[in-house]
Coordinates of N, CA, C and O in Angstrom, one line a residue:
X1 N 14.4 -13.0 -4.8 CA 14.1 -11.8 -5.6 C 12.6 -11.6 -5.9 O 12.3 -10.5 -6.1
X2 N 11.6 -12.7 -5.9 CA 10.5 -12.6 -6.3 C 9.6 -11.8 -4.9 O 8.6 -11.0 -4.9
X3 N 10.1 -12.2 -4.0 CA 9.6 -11.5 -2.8 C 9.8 -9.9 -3.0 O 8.8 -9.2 -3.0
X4 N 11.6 -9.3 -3.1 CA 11.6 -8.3 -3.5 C 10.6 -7.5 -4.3 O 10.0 -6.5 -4.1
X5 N 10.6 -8.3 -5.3 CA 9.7 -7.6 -6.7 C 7.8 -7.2 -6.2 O 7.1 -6.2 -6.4
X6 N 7.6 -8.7 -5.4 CA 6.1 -8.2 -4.8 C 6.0 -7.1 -3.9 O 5.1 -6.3 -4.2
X7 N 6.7 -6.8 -2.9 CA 7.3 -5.8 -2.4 C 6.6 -4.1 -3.5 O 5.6 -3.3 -3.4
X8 N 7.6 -4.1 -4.2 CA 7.9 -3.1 -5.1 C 6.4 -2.9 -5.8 O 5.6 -2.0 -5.5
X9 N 6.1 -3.6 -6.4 CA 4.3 -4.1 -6.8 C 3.5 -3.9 -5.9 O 2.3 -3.9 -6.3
X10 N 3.5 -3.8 -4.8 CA 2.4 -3.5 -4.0 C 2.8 -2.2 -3.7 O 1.8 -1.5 -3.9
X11 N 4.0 -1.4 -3.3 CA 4.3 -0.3 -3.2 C 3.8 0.8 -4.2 O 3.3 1.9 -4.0
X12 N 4.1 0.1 -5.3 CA 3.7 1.4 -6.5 C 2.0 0.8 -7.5 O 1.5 1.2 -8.5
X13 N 1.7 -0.2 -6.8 CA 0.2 -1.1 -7.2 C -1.1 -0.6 -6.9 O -2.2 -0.9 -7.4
X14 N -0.8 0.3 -5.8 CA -2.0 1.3 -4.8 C -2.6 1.9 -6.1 O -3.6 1.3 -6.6
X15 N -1.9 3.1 -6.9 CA -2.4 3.6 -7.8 C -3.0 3.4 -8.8 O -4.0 3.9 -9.1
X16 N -2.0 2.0 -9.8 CA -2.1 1.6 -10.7 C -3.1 0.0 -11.0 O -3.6 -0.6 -12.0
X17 N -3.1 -0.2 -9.5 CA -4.2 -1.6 -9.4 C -5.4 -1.3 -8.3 O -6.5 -1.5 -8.6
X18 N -5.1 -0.9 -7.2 CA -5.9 -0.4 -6.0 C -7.1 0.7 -6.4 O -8.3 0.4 -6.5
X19 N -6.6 1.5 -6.5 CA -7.4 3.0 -7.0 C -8.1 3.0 -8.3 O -9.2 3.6 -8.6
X20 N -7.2 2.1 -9.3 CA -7.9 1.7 -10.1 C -9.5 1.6 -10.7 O -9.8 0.7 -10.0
X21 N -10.4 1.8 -11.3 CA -11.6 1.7 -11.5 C -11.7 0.8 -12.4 O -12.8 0.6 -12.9
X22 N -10.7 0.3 -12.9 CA -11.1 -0.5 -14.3 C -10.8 -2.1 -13.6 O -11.3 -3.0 -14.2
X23 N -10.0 -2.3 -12.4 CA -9.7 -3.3 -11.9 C -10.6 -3.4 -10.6 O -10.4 -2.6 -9.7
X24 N -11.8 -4.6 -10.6 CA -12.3 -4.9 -9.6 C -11.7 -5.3 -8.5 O -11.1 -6.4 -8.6
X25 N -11.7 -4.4 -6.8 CA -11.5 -5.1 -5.7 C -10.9 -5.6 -5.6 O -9.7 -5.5 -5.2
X26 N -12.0 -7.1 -5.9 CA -11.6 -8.6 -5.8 C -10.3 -9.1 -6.4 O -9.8 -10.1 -5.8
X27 N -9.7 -8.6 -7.5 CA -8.9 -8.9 -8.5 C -7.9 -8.0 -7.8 O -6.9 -8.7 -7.7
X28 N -7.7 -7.4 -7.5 CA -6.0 -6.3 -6.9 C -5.2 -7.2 -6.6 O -4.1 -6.8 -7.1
X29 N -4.9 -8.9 -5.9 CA -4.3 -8.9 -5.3 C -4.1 -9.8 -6.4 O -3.0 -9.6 -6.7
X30 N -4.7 -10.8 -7.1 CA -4.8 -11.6 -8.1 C -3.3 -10.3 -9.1 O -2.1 -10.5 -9.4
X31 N -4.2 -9.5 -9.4 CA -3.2 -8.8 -10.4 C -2.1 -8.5 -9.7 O -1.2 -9.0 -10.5
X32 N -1.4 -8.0 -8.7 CA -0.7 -7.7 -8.1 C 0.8 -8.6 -8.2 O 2.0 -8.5 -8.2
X33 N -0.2 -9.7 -8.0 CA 0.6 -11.2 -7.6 C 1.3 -11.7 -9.0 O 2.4 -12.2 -9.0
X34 N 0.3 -11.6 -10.3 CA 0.8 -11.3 -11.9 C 1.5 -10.3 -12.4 O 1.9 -10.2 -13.6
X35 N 1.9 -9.2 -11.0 CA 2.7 -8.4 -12.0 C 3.8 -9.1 -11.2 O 4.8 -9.2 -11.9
X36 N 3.9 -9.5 -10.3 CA 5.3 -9.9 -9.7 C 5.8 -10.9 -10.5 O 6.7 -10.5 -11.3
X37 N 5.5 -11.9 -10.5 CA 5.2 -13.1 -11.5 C 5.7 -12.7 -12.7 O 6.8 -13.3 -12.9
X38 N 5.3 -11.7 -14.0 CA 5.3 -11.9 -14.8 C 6.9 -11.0 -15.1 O 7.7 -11.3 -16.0
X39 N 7.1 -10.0 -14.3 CA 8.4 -9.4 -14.2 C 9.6 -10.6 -13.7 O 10.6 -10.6 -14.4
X40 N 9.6 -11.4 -12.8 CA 10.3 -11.8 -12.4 C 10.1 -13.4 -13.4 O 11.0 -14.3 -13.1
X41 N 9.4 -13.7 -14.3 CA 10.0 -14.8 -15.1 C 10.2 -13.8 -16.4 O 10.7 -14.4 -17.3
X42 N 10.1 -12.9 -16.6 CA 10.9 -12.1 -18.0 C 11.8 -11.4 -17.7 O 12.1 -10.7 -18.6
X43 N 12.6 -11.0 -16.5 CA 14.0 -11.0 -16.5 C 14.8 -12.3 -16.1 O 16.0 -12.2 -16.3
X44 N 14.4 -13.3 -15.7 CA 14.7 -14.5 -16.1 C 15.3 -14.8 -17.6 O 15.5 -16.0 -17.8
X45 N 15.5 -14.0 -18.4 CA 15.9 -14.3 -20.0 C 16.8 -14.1 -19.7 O 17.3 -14.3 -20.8
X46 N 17.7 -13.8 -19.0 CA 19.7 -13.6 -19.2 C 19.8 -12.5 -18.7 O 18.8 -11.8 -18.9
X47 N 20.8 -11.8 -18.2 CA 21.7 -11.0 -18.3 C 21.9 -9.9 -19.2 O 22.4 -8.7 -19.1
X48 N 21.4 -10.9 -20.6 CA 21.4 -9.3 -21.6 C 20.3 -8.3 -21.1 O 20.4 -7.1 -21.1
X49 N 18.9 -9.3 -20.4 CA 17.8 -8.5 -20.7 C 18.3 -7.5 -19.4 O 18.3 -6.2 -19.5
X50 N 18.5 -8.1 -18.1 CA 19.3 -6.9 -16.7 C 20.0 -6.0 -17.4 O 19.9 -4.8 -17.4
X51 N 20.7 -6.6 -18.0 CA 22.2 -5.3 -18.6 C 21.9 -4.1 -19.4 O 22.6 -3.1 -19.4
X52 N 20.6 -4.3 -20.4 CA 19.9 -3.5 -20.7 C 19.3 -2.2 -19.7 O 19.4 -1.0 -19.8
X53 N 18.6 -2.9 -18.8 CA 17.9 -2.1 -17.8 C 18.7 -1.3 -17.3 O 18.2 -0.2 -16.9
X54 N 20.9 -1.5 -17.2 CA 21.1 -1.3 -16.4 C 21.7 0.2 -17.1 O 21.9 1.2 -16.4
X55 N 21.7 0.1 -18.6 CA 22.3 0.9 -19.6 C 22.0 2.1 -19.0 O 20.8 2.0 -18.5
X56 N 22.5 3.4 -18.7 CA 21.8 4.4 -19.2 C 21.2 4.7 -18.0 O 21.3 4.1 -17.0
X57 N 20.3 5.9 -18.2 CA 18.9 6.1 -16.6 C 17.5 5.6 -17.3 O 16.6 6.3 -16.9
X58 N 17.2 4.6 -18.2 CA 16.0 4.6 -18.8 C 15.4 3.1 -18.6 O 15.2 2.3 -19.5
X59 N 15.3 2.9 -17.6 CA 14.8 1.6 -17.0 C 13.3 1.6 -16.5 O 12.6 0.6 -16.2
X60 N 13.0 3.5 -16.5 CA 11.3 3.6 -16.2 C 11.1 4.1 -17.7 O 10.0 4.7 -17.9
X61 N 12.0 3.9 -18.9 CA 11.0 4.9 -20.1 C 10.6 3.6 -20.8 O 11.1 2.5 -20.7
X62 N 9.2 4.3 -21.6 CA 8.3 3.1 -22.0 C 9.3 2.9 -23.1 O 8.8 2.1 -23.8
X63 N 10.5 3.3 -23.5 CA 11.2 3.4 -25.1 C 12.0 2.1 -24.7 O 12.2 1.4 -25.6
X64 N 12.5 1.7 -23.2 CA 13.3 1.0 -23.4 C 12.6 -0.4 -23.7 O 11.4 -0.4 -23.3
X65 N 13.1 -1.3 -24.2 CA 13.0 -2.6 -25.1 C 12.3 -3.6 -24.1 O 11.3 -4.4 -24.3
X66 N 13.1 -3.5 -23.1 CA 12.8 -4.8 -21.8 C 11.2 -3.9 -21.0 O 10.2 -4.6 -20.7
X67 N 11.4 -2.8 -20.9 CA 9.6 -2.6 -20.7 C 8.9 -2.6 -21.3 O 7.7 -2.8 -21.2
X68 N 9.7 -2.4 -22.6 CA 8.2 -2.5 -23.7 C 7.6 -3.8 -23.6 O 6.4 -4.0 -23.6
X69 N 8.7 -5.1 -23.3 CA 8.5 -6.8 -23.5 C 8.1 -6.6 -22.6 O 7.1 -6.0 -22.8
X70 N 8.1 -6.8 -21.3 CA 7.3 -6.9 -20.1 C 6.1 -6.2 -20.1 O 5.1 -6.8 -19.6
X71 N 5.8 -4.8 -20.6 CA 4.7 -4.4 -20.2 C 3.4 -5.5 -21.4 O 2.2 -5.7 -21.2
X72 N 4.1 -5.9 -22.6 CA 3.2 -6.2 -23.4 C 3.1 -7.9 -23.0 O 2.1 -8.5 -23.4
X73 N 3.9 -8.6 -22.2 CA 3.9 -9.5 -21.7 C 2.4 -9.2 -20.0 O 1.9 -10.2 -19.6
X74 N 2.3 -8.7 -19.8 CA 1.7 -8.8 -18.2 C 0.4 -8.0 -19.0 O -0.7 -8.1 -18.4
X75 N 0.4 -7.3 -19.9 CA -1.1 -6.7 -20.6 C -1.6 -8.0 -21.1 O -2.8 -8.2 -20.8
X76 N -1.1 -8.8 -21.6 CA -2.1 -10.0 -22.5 C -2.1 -11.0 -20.7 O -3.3 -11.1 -20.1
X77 N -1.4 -11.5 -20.2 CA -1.4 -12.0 -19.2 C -2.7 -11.1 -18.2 O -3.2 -12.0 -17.6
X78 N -3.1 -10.2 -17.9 CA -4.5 -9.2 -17.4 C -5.3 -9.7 -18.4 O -6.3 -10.2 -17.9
X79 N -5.3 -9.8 -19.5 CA -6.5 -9.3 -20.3 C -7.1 -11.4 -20.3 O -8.2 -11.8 -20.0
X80 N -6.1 -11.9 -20.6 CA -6.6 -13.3 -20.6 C -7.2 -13.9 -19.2 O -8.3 -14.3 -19.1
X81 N -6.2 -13.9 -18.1 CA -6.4 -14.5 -16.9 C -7.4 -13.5 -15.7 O -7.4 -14.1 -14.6
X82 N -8.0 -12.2 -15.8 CA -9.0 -11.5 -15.4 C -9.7 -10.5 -16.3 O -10.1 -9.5 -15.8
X83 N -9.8 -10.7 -17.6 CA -10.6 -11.0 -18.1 C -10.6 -9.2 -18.2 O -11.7 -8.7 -18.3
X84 N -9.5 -8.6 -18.1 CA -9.8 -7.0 -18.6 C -9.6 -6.8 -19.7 O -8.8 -7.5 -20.3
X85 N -10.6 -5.6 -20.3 CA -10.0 -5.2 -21.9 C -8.6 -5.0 -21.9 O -7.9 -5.2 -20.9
X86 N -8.1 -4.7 -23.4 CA -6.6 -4.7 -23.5 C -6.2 -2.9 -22.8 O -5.3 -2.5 -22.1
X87 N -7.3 -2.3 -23.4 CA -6.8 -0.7 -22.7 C -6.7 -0.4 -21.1 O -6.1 0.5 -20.6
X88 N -7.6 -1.8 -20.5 CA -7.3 -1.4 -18.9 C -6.0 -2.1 -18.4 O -5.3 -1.8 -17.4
X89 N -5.7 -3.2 -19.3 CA -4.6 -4.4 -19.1 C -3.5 -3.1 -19.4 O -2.9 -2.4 -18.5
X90 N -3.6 -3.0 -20.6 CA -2.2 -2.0 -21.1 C -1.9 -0.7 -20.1 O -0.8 -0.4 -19.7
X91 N -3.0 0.0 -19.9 CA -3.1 0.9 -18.4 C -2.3 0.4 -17.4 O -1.3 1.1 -17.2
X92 N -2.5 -0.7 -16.7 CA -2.3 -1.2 -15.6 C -0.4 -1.7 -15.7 O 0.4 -1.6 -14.8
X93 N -0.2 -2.3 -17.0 CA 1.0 -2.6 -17.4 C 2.2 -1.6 -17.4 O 3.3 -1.4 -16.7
X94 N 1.5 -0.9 -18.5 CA 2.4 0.2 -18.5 C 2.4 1.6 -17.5 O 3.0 2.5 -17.8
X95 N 1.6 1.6 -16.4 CA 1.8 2.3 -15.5 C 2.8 1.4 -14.4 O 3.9 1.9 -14.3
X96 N 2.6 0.6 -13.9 CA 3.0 -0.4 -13.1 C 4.6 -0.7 -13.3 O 5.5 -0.4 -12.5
X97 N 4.7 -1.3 -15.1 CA 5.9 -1.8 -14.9 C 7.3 -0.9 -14.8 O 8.2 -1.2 -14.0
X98 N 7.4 0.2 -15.8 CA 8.3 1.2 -15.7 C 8.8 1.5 -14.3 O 10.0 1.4 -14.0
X99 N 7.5 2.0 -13.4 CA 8.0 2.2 -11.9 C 8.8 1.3 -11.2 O 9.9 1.5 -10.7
X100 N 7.9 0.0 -11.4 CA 8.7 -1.4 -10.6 C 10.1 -1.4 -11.1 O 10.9 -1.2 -10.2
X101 N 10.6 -1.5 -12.2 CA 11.8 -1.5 -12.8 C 12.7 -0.8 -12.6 O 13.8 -1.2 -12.3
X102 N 12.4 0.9 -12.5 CA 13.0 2.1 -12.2 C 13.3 2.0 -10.8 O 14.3 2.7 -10.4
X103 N 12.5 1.4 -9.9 CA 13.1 1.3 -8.3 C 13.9 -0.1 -8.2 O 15.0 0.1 -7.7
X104 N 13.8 -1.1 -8.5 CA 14.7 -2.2 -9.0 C 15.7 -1.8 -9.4 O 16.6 -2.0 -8.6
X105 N 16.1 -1.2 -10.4 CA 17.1 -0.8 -10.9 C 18.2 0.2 -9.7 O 19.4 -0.1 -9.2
X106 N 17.5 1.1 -9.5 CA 17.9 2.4 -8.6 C 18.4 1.8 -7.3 O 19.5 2.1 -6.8
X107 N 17.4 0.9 -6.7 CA 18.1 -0.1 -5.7 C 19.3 -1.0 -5.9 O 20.2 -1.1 -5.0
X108 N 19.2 -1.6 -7.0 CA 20.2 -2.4 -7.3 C 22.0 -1.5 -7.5 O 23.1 -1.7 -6.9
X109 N 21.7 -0.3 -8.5 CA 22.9 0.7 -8.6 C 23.4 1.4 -7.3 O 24.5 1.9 -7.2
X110 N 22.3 1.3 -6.2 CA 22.8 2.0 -5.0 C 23.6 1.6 -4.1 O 22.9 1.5 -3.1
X111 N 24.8 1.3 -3.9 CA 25.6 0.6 -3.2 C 25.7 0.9 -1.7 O 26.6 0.4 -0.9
X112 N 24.1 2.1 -1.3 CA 24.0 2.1 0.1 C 22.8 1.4 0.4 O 22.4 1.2 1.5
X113 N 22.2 1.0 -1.0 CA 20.7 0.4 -0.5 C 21.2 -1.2 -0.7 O 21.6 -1.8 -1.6
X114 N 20.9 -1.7 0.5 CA 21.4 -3.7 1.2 C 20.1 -4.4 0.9 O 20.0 -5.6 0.9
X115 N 18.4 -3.1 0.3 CA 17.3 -3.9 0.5 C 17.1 -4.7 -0.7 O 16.0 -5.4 -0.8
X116 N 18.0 -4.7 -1.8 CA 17.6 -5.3 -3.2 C 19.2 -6.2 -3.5 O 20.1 -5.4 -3.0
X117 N 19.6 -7.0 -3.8 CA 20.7 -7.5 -4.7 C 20.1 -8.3 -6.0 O 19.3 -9.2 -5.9
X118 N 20.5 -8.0 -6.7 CA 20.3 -8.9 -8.2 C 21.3 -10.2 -7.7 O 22.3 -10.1 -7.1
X119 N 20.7 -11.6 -7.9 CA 21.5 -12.7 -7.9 C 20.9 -13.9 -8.3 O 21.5 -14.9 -8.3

């Protein structure tokens, strides 16, 4: 699954870490590699935290509970371990993680897409 997830992070990371101006270069892949990381050990909390995501269509809105915890989880995780302010960490988070989730999710509900299983 964590492979999946890097996958998905580099796919939707172009904009949000790549293009970026607040994230140096050198650091893209460093961050990249932390957002995979940091999503895939905080859905690691159980089943409630999936079952949440799975509620509903709002697994990319910042309202739901499990992005809010993930995005504020991988903002302090940027801001400590490369050293960005919190407004480019929280940028990078909350652009990033919504998407990642919203295609995780969408994959997982699609019973024609074989490229994701939750397990």
């Amino acid at each position: 699954m964590l492979e999946q997830l890097s996958d998905l992070v580099k796919q939707f990371g172009n904009e949000a870490v790549v293009n970026n101006k607040a994230v140096p270069n050198e650091l893209n892949e460093g961050v990249m590699d932390e957002a995979s990381t940091s999503i895939f050990s905080g859905l690691q909390g159980g089943a409630e935290k999936i079952g949440e995501l799975f509620q509903g269509n709002n697994a990319e809105s910042s309202t739901n509970p499990v992005v809010q915890q993930l995005t504020e989880q991988l903002s302090g995780n940027l801001g400590e371990k490369f050293g960005l302010s919190s407004s480019d960490a929280s940028g990078v988070a909350g652009s990033l993680i919504p998407k990642v989730l919203g295609s995780l999710i969408g994959k997982a509900k699609n019973p024609n897409d074989k490229s994701f299983e939750i397990s």
